[in-house]
mmCIF file of C-alpha atoms in Angstrom:
data_model
loop_
_atom_site.group_PDB
_atom_site.id
_atom_site.type_symbol
_atom_site.label_atom_id
_atom_site.label_comp_id
_atom_site.label_asym_id
_atom_site.label_seq_id
_atom_site.Cartn_x
_atom_site.Cartn_y
_atom_site.Cartn_z
ATOM 1 C CA MET F 4 88.304 78.393 111.093
ATOM 2 C CA PRO F 5 91.230 76.048 109.547
ATOM 3 C CA PHE F 6 93.452 77.421 106.747
ATOM 4 C CA ASP F 7 91.378 77.473 103.210
ATOM 5 C CA HIS F 8 93.101 77.448 100.198
ATOM 6 C CA ASN F 9 90.161 78.834 98.498
ATOM 7 C CA ASP F 10 89.807 81.617 101.195
ATOM 8 C CA HIS F 11 93.430 82.417 100.513
ATOM 9 C CA TYR F 12 93.064 83.395 97.059
ATOM 10 C CA HIS F 13 89.644 86.021 97.732
ATOM 11 C CA ARG F 14 91.997 89.022 97.689
ATOM 12 C CA LEU F 15 93.426 87.835 94.426
ATOM 13 C CA LEU F 16 90.282 87.299 92.618
ATOM 14 C CA LEU F 17 88.706 90.334 93.875
ATOM 15 C CA ARG F 18 91.248 92.823 92.314
ATOM 16 C CA HIS F 19 89.700 91.677 88.902
ATOM 17 C CA VAL F 20 86.301 93.200 89.761
ATOM 18 C CA PRO F 21 85.578 96.065 87.516
ATOM 19 C CA ARG F 22 85.458 99.337 89.308
ATOM 20 C CA THR F 23 81.840 99.815 88.272
ATOM 21 C CA CYS F 24 80.144 96.464 89.002
ATOM 22 C CA GLY F 25 76.754 96.529 88.489
ATOM 23 C CA ALA F 26 75.406 92.485 88.533
ATOM 24 C CA ALA F 27 77.734 89.663 89.487
ATOM 25 C CA LEU F 28 77.091 86.312 89.510
ATOM 26 C CA ASP F 29 79.076 83.646 91.919
ATOM 27 C CA VAL F 30 78.951 80.249 90.822
ATOM 28 C CA GLY F 31 79.030 77.120 93.206
ATOM 29 C CA CYS F 32 79.086 79.482 96.113
ATOM 30 C CA GLY F 33 79.016 76.980 98.840
ATOM 31 C CA THR F 34 77.930 78.741 102.605
ATOM 32 C CA GLY F 35 78.857 82.105 100.634
ATOM 33 C CA ARG F 36 81.868 83.334 102.017
ATOM 34 C CA PHE F 37 83.266 84.965 98.862
ATOM 35 C CA ALA F 38 79.828 85.977 97.634
ATOM 36 C CA ARG F 39 79.566 88.203 100.908
ATOM 37 C CA ARG F 40 82.723 89.853 100.246
ATOM 38 C CA LEU F 41 81.599 90.278 96.762
ATOM 39 C CA ALA F 42 78.431 92.093 97.639
ATOM 40 C CA HIS F 43 80.785 94.970 99.108
ATOM 41 C CA LEU F 44 81.842 95.672 95.501
ATOM 42 C CA CYS F 45 79.039 95.209 93.473
ATOM 43 C CA ALA F 46 75.250 96.422 93.512
ATOM 44 C CA ASP F 47 73.676 93.207 92.739
ATOM 45 C CA VAL F 48 74.799 89.537 93.412
ATOM 46 C CA ASP F 49 73.555 86.339 92.792
ATOM 47 C CA ALA F 50 75.021 83.324 94.071
ATOM 48 C CA VAL F 51 73.998 79.963 93.311
ATOM 49 C CA ASP F 52 74.975 76.468 94.548
ATOM 50 C CA PRO F 53 73.145 72.747 93.952
ATOM 51 C CA SER F 54 73.602 72.139 97.293
ATOM 52 C CA ARG F 55 70.222 72.806 99.194
ATOM 53 C CA GLU F 56 72.243 72.803 102.854
ATOM 54 C CA ALA F 57 75.111 75.222 101.654
ATOM 55 C CA ILE F 58 72.330 77.519 100.573
ATOM 56 C CA THR F 59 70.522 77.607 103.575
ATOM 57 C CA GLU F 60 73.770 77.979 105.801
ATOM 58 C CA ALA F 61 74.640 80.974 103.100
ATOM 59 C CA ARG F 62 71.331 82.766 104.172
ATOM 60 C CA THR F 63 71.761 82.089 107.877
ATOM 61 C CA LEU F 64 75.190 83.591 107.768
ATOM 62 C CA ALA F 65 74.353 86.373 105.525
ATOM 63 C CA GLY F 66 71.567 87.396 107.892
ATOM 64 C CA ARG F 67 74.177 87.618 110.834
ATOM 65 C CA THR F 68 75.730 90.602 109.257
ATOM 66 C CA ASP F 69 73.215 93.517 110.210
ATOM 67 C CA GLY F 70 73.693 96.348 107.985
ATOM 68 C CA ALA F 71 76.186 94.562 105.138
ATOM 69 C CA PRO F 72 75.106 94.464 101.479
ATOM 70 C CA SER F 73 73.685 90.574 101.045
ATOM 71 C CA PRO F 74 73.975 88.410 97.898
ATOM 72 C CA ARG F 75 70.595 86.688 96.539
ATOM 73 C CA PHE F 76 71.318 83.076 97.365
ATOM 74 C CA GLU F 77 69.517 80.826 95.012
ATOM 75 C CA HIS F 78 69.597 76.999 95.098
ATOM 76 C CA ALA F 79 70.131 75.850 91.343
ATOM 77 C CA ASP F 80 72.342 73.556 89.051
ATOM 78 C CA ILE F 81 74.247 76.333 86.936
ATOM 79 C CA THR F 82 74.153 73.626 84.193
ATOM 80 C CA ARG F 83 70.362 73.560 84.153
ATOM 81 C CA VAL F 84 69.774 77.316 84.461
ATOM 82 C CA GLU F 85 69.278 79.656 81.317
ATOM 83 C CA LEU F 86 71.333 82.662 82.288
ATOM 84 C CA PRO F 87 70.390 86.132 81.095
ATOM 85 C CA PRO F 88 72.842 86.994 77.798
ATOM 86 C CA ALA F 89 75.138 89.828 78.322
ATOM 87 C CA HIS F 90 73.968 90.833 81.656
ATOM 88 C CA TYR F 91 76.931 90.281 84.440
ATOM 89 C CA ASP F 92 79.791 92.435 84.875
ATOM 90 C CA PHE F 93 81.810 89.829 86.882
ATOM 91 C CA ILE F 94 81.299 85.990 87.229
ATOM 92 C CA SER F 95 83.204 84.181 89.614
ATOM 93 C CA CYS F 96 83.773 80.294 90.074
ATOM 94 C CA LEU F 97 85.866 79.008 93.026
ATOM 95 C CA ALA F 98 86.938 75.188 93.124
ATOM 96 C CA SER F 99 83.396 74.313 91.452
ATOM 97 C CA ILE F 100 84.104 74.086 87.594
ATOM 98 C CA HIS F 101 85.687 70.559 88.035
ATOM 99 C CA HIS F 102 82.131 69.368 89.382
ATOM 100 C CA MET F 103 80.743 70.122 85.955
ATOM 101 C CA PRO F 104 81.595 69.855 82.430
ATOM 102 C CA PHE F 105 84.320 72.464 81.175
ATOM 103 C CA GLU F 106 82.208 73.517 78.632
ATOM 104 C CA THR F 107 79.896 75.233 81.153
ATOM 105 C CA VAL F 108 82.339 78.142 80.816
ATOM 106 C CA THR F 109 80.849 78.906 77.369
ATOM 107 C CA GLU F 110 77.496 79.688 79.209
ATOM 108 C CA LEU F 111 79.020 81.951 81.257
ATOM 109 C CA ARG F 112 80.834 83.663 78.616
ATOM 110 C CA ASP F 113 77.674 84.357 77.145
ATOM 111 C CA ALA F 114 76.226 85.791 80.233
ATOM 112 C CA LEU F 115 79.087 88.396 80.533
ATOM 113 C CA ALA F 116 78.268 92.018 79.489
ATOM 114 C CA PRO F 117 80.243 93.900 77.352
ATOM 115 C CA GLY F 118 83.709 94.509 79.272
ATOM 116 C CA GLY F 119 82.540 91.893 81.939
ATOM 117 C CA VAL F 120 85.215 89.844 83.680
ATOM 118 C CA LEU F 121 85.157 85.960 84.243
ATOM 119 C CA VAL F 122 87.510 84.583 86.973
ATOM 120 C CA ILE F 123 87.694 80.960 87.909
ATOM 121 C CA LEU F 124 89.842 79.612 90.645
ATOM 122 C CA GLY F 125 90.180 75.896 89.469
ATOM 123 C CA CYS F 126 91.548 73.004 91.039
ATOM 124 C CA TYR F 127 93.734 70.371 88.802
ATOM 125 C CA PRO F 128 95.588 66.776 89.789
ATOM 126 C CA GLU F 129 99.145 66.377 89.595
ATOM 127 C CA LYS F 130 100.180 64.709 86.440
ATOM 128 C CA ALA F 131 103.179 66.415 85.238
ATOM 129 C CA PRO F 132 106.698 66.929 86.524
ATOM 130 C CA LEU F 133 105.919 70.498 86.870
ATOM 131 C CA ASP F 134 102.893 69.679 88.985
ATOM 132 C CA TRP F 135 105.090 68.287 91.690
ATOM 133 C CA ALA F 136 107.533 70.856 91.372
ATOM 134 C CA TRP F 137 105.107 73.157 92.165
ATOM 135 C CA SER F 138 103.559 70.886 95.281
ATOM 136 C CA LEU F 139 107.134 70.529 96.650
ATOM 137 C CA THR F 140 107.223 74.439 97.062
ATOM 138 C CA ALA F 141 103.496 74.234 98.411
ATOM 139 C CA VAL F 142 104.016 71.721 101.019
ATOM 140 C CA PRO F 143 105.896 73.807 103.442
ATOM 141 C CA VAL F 144 104.289 77.098 102.864
ATOM 142 C CA ASN F 145 101.033 75.396 103.419
ATOM 143 C CA ALA F 146 101.932 73.807 106.629
ATOM 144 C CA VAL F 147 103.145 77.426 107.907
ATOM 145 C CA ALA F 148 99.862 78.997 107.012
ATOM 146 C CA ARG F 149 97.858 76.423 108.532
ATOM 147 C CA LEU F 150 99.746 76.617 111.824
ATOM 148 C CA ALA F 151 99.378 80.481 111.635
ATOM 149 C CA VAL F 152 95.743 80.333 111.073
ATOM 150 C CA ALA F 153 95.356 77.746 113.853
ATOM 151 C CA VAL F 154 97.210 80.155 116.509
ATOM 152 C CA ARG F 155 94.808 83.134 115.415
ATOM 153 C CA ASP F 156 92.098 81.061 115.874
ATOM 154 C CA LYS F 157 92.866 79.988 119.155
ATOM 155 C CA LEU F 158 93.744 83.520 120.204
ATOM 156 C CA ARG F 159 90.441 84.536 118.879
ATOM 157 C CA ARG F 160 87.799 81.780 119.756
ATOM 158 C CA GLY F 161 84.782 83.810 119.843
ATOM 159 C CA THR F 162 85.289 85.042 116.191
ATOM 160 C CA ALA F 163 86.380 81.550 115.048
ATOM 161 C CA ALA F 164 83.381 80.057 116.360
ATOM 162 C CA ALA F 165 81.164 82.898 114.572
ATOM 163 C CA ASP F 166 82.808 81.919 111.546
ATOM 164 C CA ARG F 167 82.570 78.561 111.502
ATOM 165 C CA THR F 168 79.918 76.697 109.340
ATOM 166 C CA ARG F 169 78.088 73.789 110.052
ATOM 167 C CA VAL F 170 78.110 72.625 106.249
ATOM 168 C CA THR F 171 80.786 71.402 104.387
ATOM 169 C CA ALA F 172 81.179 71.679 100.562
ATOM 170 C CA PRO F 173 80.774 68.306 98.759
ATOM 171 C CA VAL F 174 84.159 67.177 97.515
ATOM 172 C CA ARG F 175 85.159 65.904 94.253
ATOM 173 C CA GLN F 176 88.534 65.172 92.818
ATOM 174 C CA PRO F 177 89.641 67.335 89.749
ATOM 175 C CA VAL F 178 90.504 64.878 86.568
ATOM 176 C CA MET F 179 91.130 67.506 83.867
ATOM 177 C CA PRO F 180 95.225 67.930 83.919
ATOM 178 C CA LEU F 181 96.083 71.579 83.566
ATOM 179 C CA SER F 182 97.530 71.213 79.962
ATOM 180 C CA GLU F 183 94.290 70.065 78.777
ATOM 181 C CA ILE F 184 92.549 72.880 80.898
ATOM 182 C CA ARG F 185 94.902 75.214 78.740
ATOM 183 C CA ARG F 186 94.094 74.119 75.413
ATOM 184 C CA GLU F 187 90.150 74.136 76.418
ATOM 185 C CA ALA F 188 89.956 77.378 77.872
ATOM 186 C CA ALA F 189 92.221 78.695 74.874
ATOM 187 C CA ALA F 190 89.377 77.082 72.311
ATOM 188 C CA LEU F 191 86.405 78.356 74.165
ATOM 189 C CA LEU F 192 87.311 81.526 75.742
ATOM 190 C CA PRO F 193 90.041 83.336 73.199
ATOM 191 C CA GLY F 194 92.267 85.465 74.745
ATOM 192 C CA CYS F 195 91.902 84.132 78.238
ATOM 193 C CA SER F 196 94.876 83.654 80.616
ATOM 194 C CA VAL F 197 95.479 80.916 82.707
ATOM 195 C CA ARG F 198 97.998 80.560 85.367
ATOM 196 C CA ARG F 199 99.179 78.237 88.057
ATOM 197 C CA LEU F 200 98.925 79.200 91.657
ATOM 198 C CA LEU F 201 100.777 77.915 94.921
ATOM 199 C CA PHE F 202 98.311 76.190 96.434
ATOM 200 C CA TRP F 203 97.144 73.229 93.988
ATOM 201 C CA ARG F 204 95.054 75.665 92.117
ATOM 202 C CA TYR F 205 94.761 77.819 88.899
ATOM 203 C CA LEU F 206 93.480 81.270 87.970
ATOM 204 C CA LEU F 207 91.688 81.747 84.820
ATOM 205 C CA VAL F 208 90.694 85.298 83.776
ATOM 206 C CA PHE F 209 88.727 86.244 80.433
ATOM 207 C CA ARG F 210 87.528 89.553 79.835
ATOM 208 C CA ASN F 211 84.831 90.123 77.355
ATOM 209 C CA GLY F 212 86.557 92.155 75.031
ATOM 210 C CA GLU F 213 90.447 91.585 75.979
ATOM 211 C CA ARG F 214 92.566 94.677 76.648
ATOM 212 C CA SER F 215 96.125 95.003 77.097
ATOM 213 C CA PRO F 216 97.522 95.079 80.827
ATOM 214 C CA GLU F 217 98.373 98.744 80.337
ATOM 215 C CA SER F 218 94.702 99.638 79.721
ATOM 216 C CA THR F 219 93.164 97.002 82.289
ATOM 217 C CA THR F 220 92.247 98.626 85.560
ATOM 218 C CA VAL F 221 92.877 96.089 88.359
ATOM 219 C CA ARG F 222 91.280 96.623 91.546
ATOM 220 C CA PRO F 223 93.400 97.556 94.701
ATOM 221 C CA VAL F 224 92.852 95.456 97.747
ATOM 222 C CA ARG F 225 95.409 96.891 99.671
ATOM 223 C CA PRO F 226 97.584 99.642 99.491
ATOM 224 C CA VAL F 227 101.297 99.068 98.121
ATOM 225 C CA GLY F 228 103.391 100.248 101.090
ATOM 226 C CA ARG F 229 107.024 101.191 100.917
ATOM 227 C CA TRP F 230 109.347 98.486 102.710
ATOM 228 C CA ALA F 231 111.553 99.550 105.749
ATOM 229 C CA ALA F 232 115.125 99.789 105.538
ATOM 230 C CA THR F 233 115.735 96.301 106.641
ATOM 231 C CA ASP F 234 113.893 92.996 105.935
ATOM 232 C CA ARG F 235 113.174 90.350 108.634
ATOM 233 C CA TYR F 236 116.291 88.441 108.045
ATOM 234 C CA GLY F 237 118.591 91.397 108.295
ATOM 235 C CA LYS F 238 119.345 92.345 104.575
ATOM 236 C CA LEU F 239 118.710 95.299 103.228
ATOM 237 C CA ALA F 240 115.532 96.131 101.710
ATOM 238 C CA ARG F 241 116.065 99.231 99.461
ATOM 239 C CA VAL F 242 113.728 101.874 98.707
ATOM 240 C CA THR F 243 114.149 104.143 96.221
ATOM 241 C CA LEU F 244 112.497 107.698 95.154
ATOM 242 C CA ASP F 245 110.584 107.863 92.376
ATOM 243 C CA PRO F 246 112.711 109.346 89.511
ATOM 244 C CA ASP F 247 112.589 112.795 88.432
ATOM 245 C CA SER F 248 113.000 113.654 84.488
ATOM 246 C CA GLY F 249 116.776 113.928 84.802
ATOM 247 C CA TRP F 250 117.259 110.585 86.492
ATOM 248 C CA SER F 251 120.337 108.706 85.355
ATOM 249 C CA PHE F 252 122.780 105.677 86.792
ATOM 250 C CA ALA F 253 125.145 108.668 87.273
ATOM 251 C CA THR F 254 123.296 111.361 89.111
ATOM 252 C CA ALA F 255 121.675 108.629 91.063
ATOM 253 C CA ARG F 256 124.581 107.232 93.069
ATOM 254 C CA GLU F 257 124.280 106.516 96.767
ATOM 255 C CA ALA F 258 125.728 107.260 99.564
ATOM 256 C CA ALA F 259 128.109 103.985 100.921
ATOM 257 C CA GLY F 260 126.053 101.997 103.359
ATOM 258 C CA PHE F 261 127.569 100.279 106.331
ATOM 259 C CA GLY F 262 125.658 98.021 108.943
ATOM 260 C CA ALA F 263 125.268 99.169 112.568
ATOM 261 C CA GLY F 264 126.704 97.787 115.674
ATOM 262 C CA GLU F 265 128.047 98.339 119.288
ATOM 263 C CA VAL F 266 130.912 97.266 120.907
ATOM 264 C CA THR F 267 129.725 93.936 122.966
ATOM 265 C CA GLY F 268 128.722 95.242 126.271
ATOM 266 C CA THR F 269 128.706 98.922 125.403
ATOM 267 C CA PRO F 270 124.978 99.552 124.199
ATOM 268 C CA ARG F 271 125.019 103.245 124.350
ATOM 269 C CA VAL F 272 127.183 104.046 121.408
ATOM 270 C CA GLU F 273 126.571 102.970 117.329
ATOM 271 C CA HIS F 274 129.298 102.123 115.185
ATOM 272 C CA ALA F 275 129.415 101.644 111.342
ATOM 273 C CA VAL F 276 130.529 98.489 110.494
ATOM 274 C CA GLY F 277 132.616 97.347 107.574
ATOM 275 C CA GLU F 278 134.105 94.325 106.492
ATOM 276 C CA ASP F 279 136.905 93.950 109.176
ATOM 277 C CA GLY F 280 135.280 95.878 112.307
ATOM 278 C CA THR F 281 134.069 99.402 112.609
ATOM 279 C CA LEU F 282 135.233 102.567 110.781
ATOM 280 C CA CYS F 283 136.488 103.918 113.830
ATOM 281 C CA GLY F 284 138.973 100.921 114.029
ATOM 282 C CA ILE F 285 137.498 98.337 116.588
ATOM 283 C CA PRO F 286 138.093 94.628 115.469
ATOM 284 C CA ALA F 287 134.931 92.694 114.162
ATOM 285 C CA ASP F 288 135.164 90.204 116.863
ATOM 286 C CA GLN F 289 134.456 92.505 119.446
ATOM 287 C CA VAL F 290 131.371 94.098 117.744
ATOM 288 C CA THR F 291 127.628 92.652 117.842
ATOM 289 C CA GLY F 292 125.749 93.482 114.673
ATOM 290 C CA TYR F 293 122.467 95.243 114.489
ATOM 291 C CA ARG F 294 119.573 94.466 111.926
ATOM 292 C CA HIS F 295 119.523 97.808 110.487
ATOM 293 C CA LEU F 296 121.918 100.313 108.750
ATOM 294 C CA PHE F 297 124.245 102.910 110.286
ATOM 295 C CA VAL F 298 122.433 106.354 110.436
ATOM 296 C CA PRO F 299 125.151 108.950 110.829
ATOM 297 C CA ALA F 300 122.305 111.535 112.343
ATOM 298 C CA ARG F 301 121.516 109.014 115.089
ATOM 299 C CA ARG F 302 122.246 111.277 118.535
ATOM 300 C CA LYS F 303 124.294 107.929 119.754
ATOM 301 C CA ALA F 304 126.282 107.441 116.679
ATOM 302 C CA CYS F 305 130.093 107.277 117.081
ATOM 303 C CA PRO F 306 131.455 110.770 116.103
ATOM 304 C CA GLU F 307 134.576 109.025 114.127
ATOM 305 C CA CYS F 308 132.202 106.462 112.649
ATOM 306 C CA THR F 309 130.031 109.174 111.252
ATOM 307 C CA ARG F 310 132.632 111.369 110.134
ATOM 308 C CA ARG F 311 134.238 108.260 108.027
ATOM 309 C CA ALA F 312 131.168 107.333 106.695
ATOM 310 C CA VAL F 313 130.216 110.963 105.185
ATOM 311 C CA ALA F 314 133.428 110.668 103.563
ATOM 312 C CA ALA F 315 132.964 107.235 102.401
ATOM 313 C CA PRO F 316 132.740 107.174 98.192
ATOM 314 C CA THR F 317 129.423 106.887 96.774
ATOM 315 C CA ARG F 318 128.448 103.671 95.117
ATOM 316 C CA PRO F 319 126.011 102.450 92.223
ATOM 317 C CA CYS F 320 122.475 103.237 93.051
ATOM 318 C CA ALA F 321 120.036 99.772 93.437
ATOM 319 C CA GLN F 322 118.947 100.205 89.880
ATOM 320 C CA GLU F 323 122.320 100.093 88.403
ATOM 321 C CA ARG F 324 123.485 97.121 90.724
ATOM 322 C CA LEU F 325 120.416 95.311 89.723
ATOM 323 C CA HIS F 326 120.664 95.984 86.125
ATOM 324 C CA ASP F 327 124.258 94.858 85.812
ATOM 325 C CA ARG F 328 123.175 91.459 87.644
ATOM 326 C CA LEU F 329 120.532 90.812 85.359
ATOM 327 C CA GLN F 330 122.637 90.855 82.263
ATOM 328 C CA ALA F 331 123.378 87.486 82.845
ATOM 329 C CA ALA F 332 119.563 86.678 82.306
ATOM 330 C CA ASP F 333 118.290 84.742 79.212
ATOM 331 C CA PRO F 334 117.200 87.169 76.989
ATOM 332 C CA GLY F 335 113.235 87.490 76.647
ATOM 333 C CA GLN F 336 110.717 90.463 76.567
ATOM 334 C CA ALA F 337 110.396 90.670 79.923
ATOM 335 C CA ARG F 338 113.933 90.810 80.966
ATOM 336 C CA ASP F 339 114.713 93.356 78.401
ATOM 337 C CA ASP F 340 111.566 95.327 79.372
ATOM 338 C CA LEU F 341 112.985 95.187 83.079
ATOM 339 C CA LEU F 342 116.200 96.577 82.218
ATOM 340 C CA ALA F 343 115.165 99.223 80.109
ATOM 341 C CA ALA F 344 113.044 100.318 83.198
ATOM 342 C CA LEU F 345 115.805 100.202 85.331
ATOM 343 C CA ARG F 346 117.862 102.372 83.029
ATOM 344 C CA ASN F 347 115.016 104.961 83.292
ATOM 345 C CA GLY F 348 114.998 105.039 87.246
ATOM 346 C CA ALA F 349 111.933 102.178 87.625
ATOM 347 C CA GLU F 350 111.405 101.989 91.486
ATOM 348 C CA VAL F 351 112.990 98.944 93.086
ATOM 349 C CA ARG F 352 110.529 98.163 96.296
ATOM 350 C CA LEU F 353 112.690 95.469 97.753
ATOM 351 C CA TRP F 354 115.833 93.544 97.390
ATOM 352 C CA VAL F 355 116.274 90.758 99.677
ATOM 353 C CA HIS F 356 117.998 87.359 100.576
ATOM 354 C CA GLY F 357 116.885 84.646 103.014
ATOM 355 C CA PRO F 358 115.671 81.265 103.030
ATOM 356 C CA ALA F 359 113.828 80.221 99.363
ATOM 357 C CA SER F 360 110.657 78.720 101.193
ATOM 358 C CA SER F 361 110.369 81.986 103.601
ATOM 359 C CA LEU F 362 110.589 84.397 100.524
ATOM 360 C CA ALA F 363 108.566 82.492 98.326
ATOM 361 C CA SER F 364 105.506 82.837 100.932
ATOM 362 C CA HIS F 365 105.974 86.228 101.929
ATOM 363 C CA TYR F 366 107.569 88.204 99.558
ATOM 364 C CA ALA F 367 107.778 86.820 95.972
ATOM 365 C CA ASP F 368 103.926 86.887 95.543
ATOM 366 C CA LEU F 369 104.387 84.225 92.917
ATOM 367 C CA ASP F 370 100.089 84.126 92.510
ATOM 368 C CA SER F 371 100.326 87.470 90.858
ATOM 369 C CA LEU F 372 102.806 86.625 87.953
ATOM 370 C CA THR F 373 101.731 86.149 84.278
ATOM 371 C CA GLU F 374 105.169 85.647 82.799
ATOM 372 C CA GLY F 375 108.007 83.577 83.615
ATOM 373 C CA ALA F 376 106.066 82.034 86.778
ATOM 374 C CA GLU F 377 106.741 78.522 86.214
ATOM 375 C CA PRO F 378 110.659 78.700 86.019
ATOM 376 C CA ALA F 379 110.531 81.184 89.025
ATOM 377 C CA VAL F 380 108.663 78.593 91.120
ATOM 378 C CA GLU F 381 111.003 75.875 90.078
ATOM 379 C CA ALA F 382 113.865 77.968 91.266
ATOM 380 C CA PHE F 383 112.540 78.782 94.619
ATOM 381 C CA ALA F 384 111.674 75.184 95.244
ATOM 382 C CA ALA F 385 115.445 73.838 94.103
ATOM 383 C CA ALA F 386 117.170 76.462 96.456
ATOM 384 C CA ARG F 387 117.764 76.618 100.126
ATOM 385 C CA THR F 388 118.724 80.573 100.318
ATOM 386 C CA ILE F 389 118.183 82.911 97.542
ATOM 387 C CA GLY F 390 117.745 86.426 96.761
ATOM 388 C CA LEU F 391 114.562 88.606 94.676
ATOM 389 C CA ALA F 392 114.141 91.908 93.868
ATOM 390 C CA ARG F 393 110.627 93.577 93.362
ATOM 391 C CA VAL F 394 110.659 96.455 90.594
ATOM 392 C CA GLU F 395 107.575 98.620 89.835
ATOM 393 C CA ASP F 396 107.304 100.418 86.116
ATOM 394 C CA GLY F 397 104.041 101.297 84.850
ATOM 395 C CA ALA F 398 101.460 98.751 84.470
ATOM 396 C CA TRP F 399 103.867 95.953 85.512
ATOM 397 C CA LEU F 400 105.424 94.601 88.828
ATOM 398 C CA PHE F 401 108.622 92.565 87.961
ATOM 399 C CA LEU F 402 110.187 89.949 89.874
ATOM 400 C CA ALA F 403 114.082 89.233 89.423
ATOM 401 C CA VAL F 404 115.253 85.968 90.904
ATOM 402 C CA LEU F 405 118.594 85.620 91.946
ATOM 403 C CA PRO F 406 120.207 82.598 92.750
ATOM 404 C CA GLU F 407 123.122 82.279 94.918
ATOM 405 C CA ASP F 408 124.996 79.488 93.654
ATOM 406 C CA GLY F 409 125.974 81.455 90.553
ATOM 407 C CA GLY F 410 123.190 80.109 88.494
ATOM 408 C CA ARG F 411 121.528 82.644 85.574
ATOM 409 C CA PRO F 412 119.081 85.280 87.106
ATOM 410 C CA LEU F 413 115.226 84.784 85.976
ATOM 411 C CA VAL F 414 112.905 87.517 85.461
ATOM 412 C CA ALA F 415 109.196 87.100 85.661
ATOM 413 C CA ARG F 416 106.245 89.834 85.947
ATOM 414 C CA GLY F 417 102.355 90.361 86.492
ATOM 415 C CA PRO F 418 100.226 93.227 86.320
ATOM 416 C CA ARG F 419 100.778 96.083 89.222
ATOM 417 C CA PRO F 420 97.818 96.663 91.449
ATOM 418 C CA VAL F 421 96.710 100.376 91.047
ATOM 419 C CA CYS F 422 96.586 102.235 94.431
#
């Protein structure tokens, strides 16, 4: 099936499902794709939509998955339904709130059980300059995503045909600007968060009894793995071990790192490559570089390069180097918290440089940011190449944006998925 912006954010929305979710409600469920996923996490799922054709198709598709939990699909207009008060642990509304008065969120709010979560994936019109800046970032990423999905469906024709529905949801253009959505949401849903997403969407999250990020449990959708030694662009993607209680910049200095390469036409020996050539004295113009670091313990490592690499002076660890770079960032709570975390040995999951549009798509995870997202998006949109680092500390996942034109670094952050 074609790339769908709403489907793209399913995993993000499912992170907010409470761990012990009894009853859930999906408003404007369409043909039920998200509701069926939600049924795997909640004991009882109601899914409603005003389109009779969509509900019929949703029931048909649910009937094809033998043995899988199925939502209860109902043909209904949520603005004319009296919802049970304090009943649902989770309520979702995907790209449908602009089909109804925004004040409907108060009915959804009142239907939440204590500790329940309301999640709205909404649409907004492009009105402000910042809206267009986000669009400039989204357009190339959207084109790549559509091409990738088209290729995947071509390779999996049987599965794509099985997933394709005969019914399309009714389309209505949003008219409420994001600035007005923020104001209305703050008044009707005190304590909610509203953040802009990449594909012309926003995410509104309201918890009935708001808690801080430190006490909020976020459902993990995929495990957070460690990155390999190098990234797809051949730059170092540094991984550090979890610090112990005696960690400091002084005790965490690293062995010097060198690129790996071979003398052109002699592939059986791997050399350590410095600025002017190999450590054993071969000029750079005779060396073909690899996309990984030189490892002295490898069987085919050059003995002289190995000896010189092991004897090379140590260098500051990734935490210290990133700490020094971020001193130039504008002061702010997120920046100060990240500097403190680095001094305490917070894990640097990734540090990479490359094309800005590709890094925004593959590594930045802009949709997860709750602080500093807008300046970060503007930085990615304005640059051809850029650097970024991802740091984990406690409940937070930090994103450091490192311009390569001498501009000030930026710091943003969002809740860290719990594994």
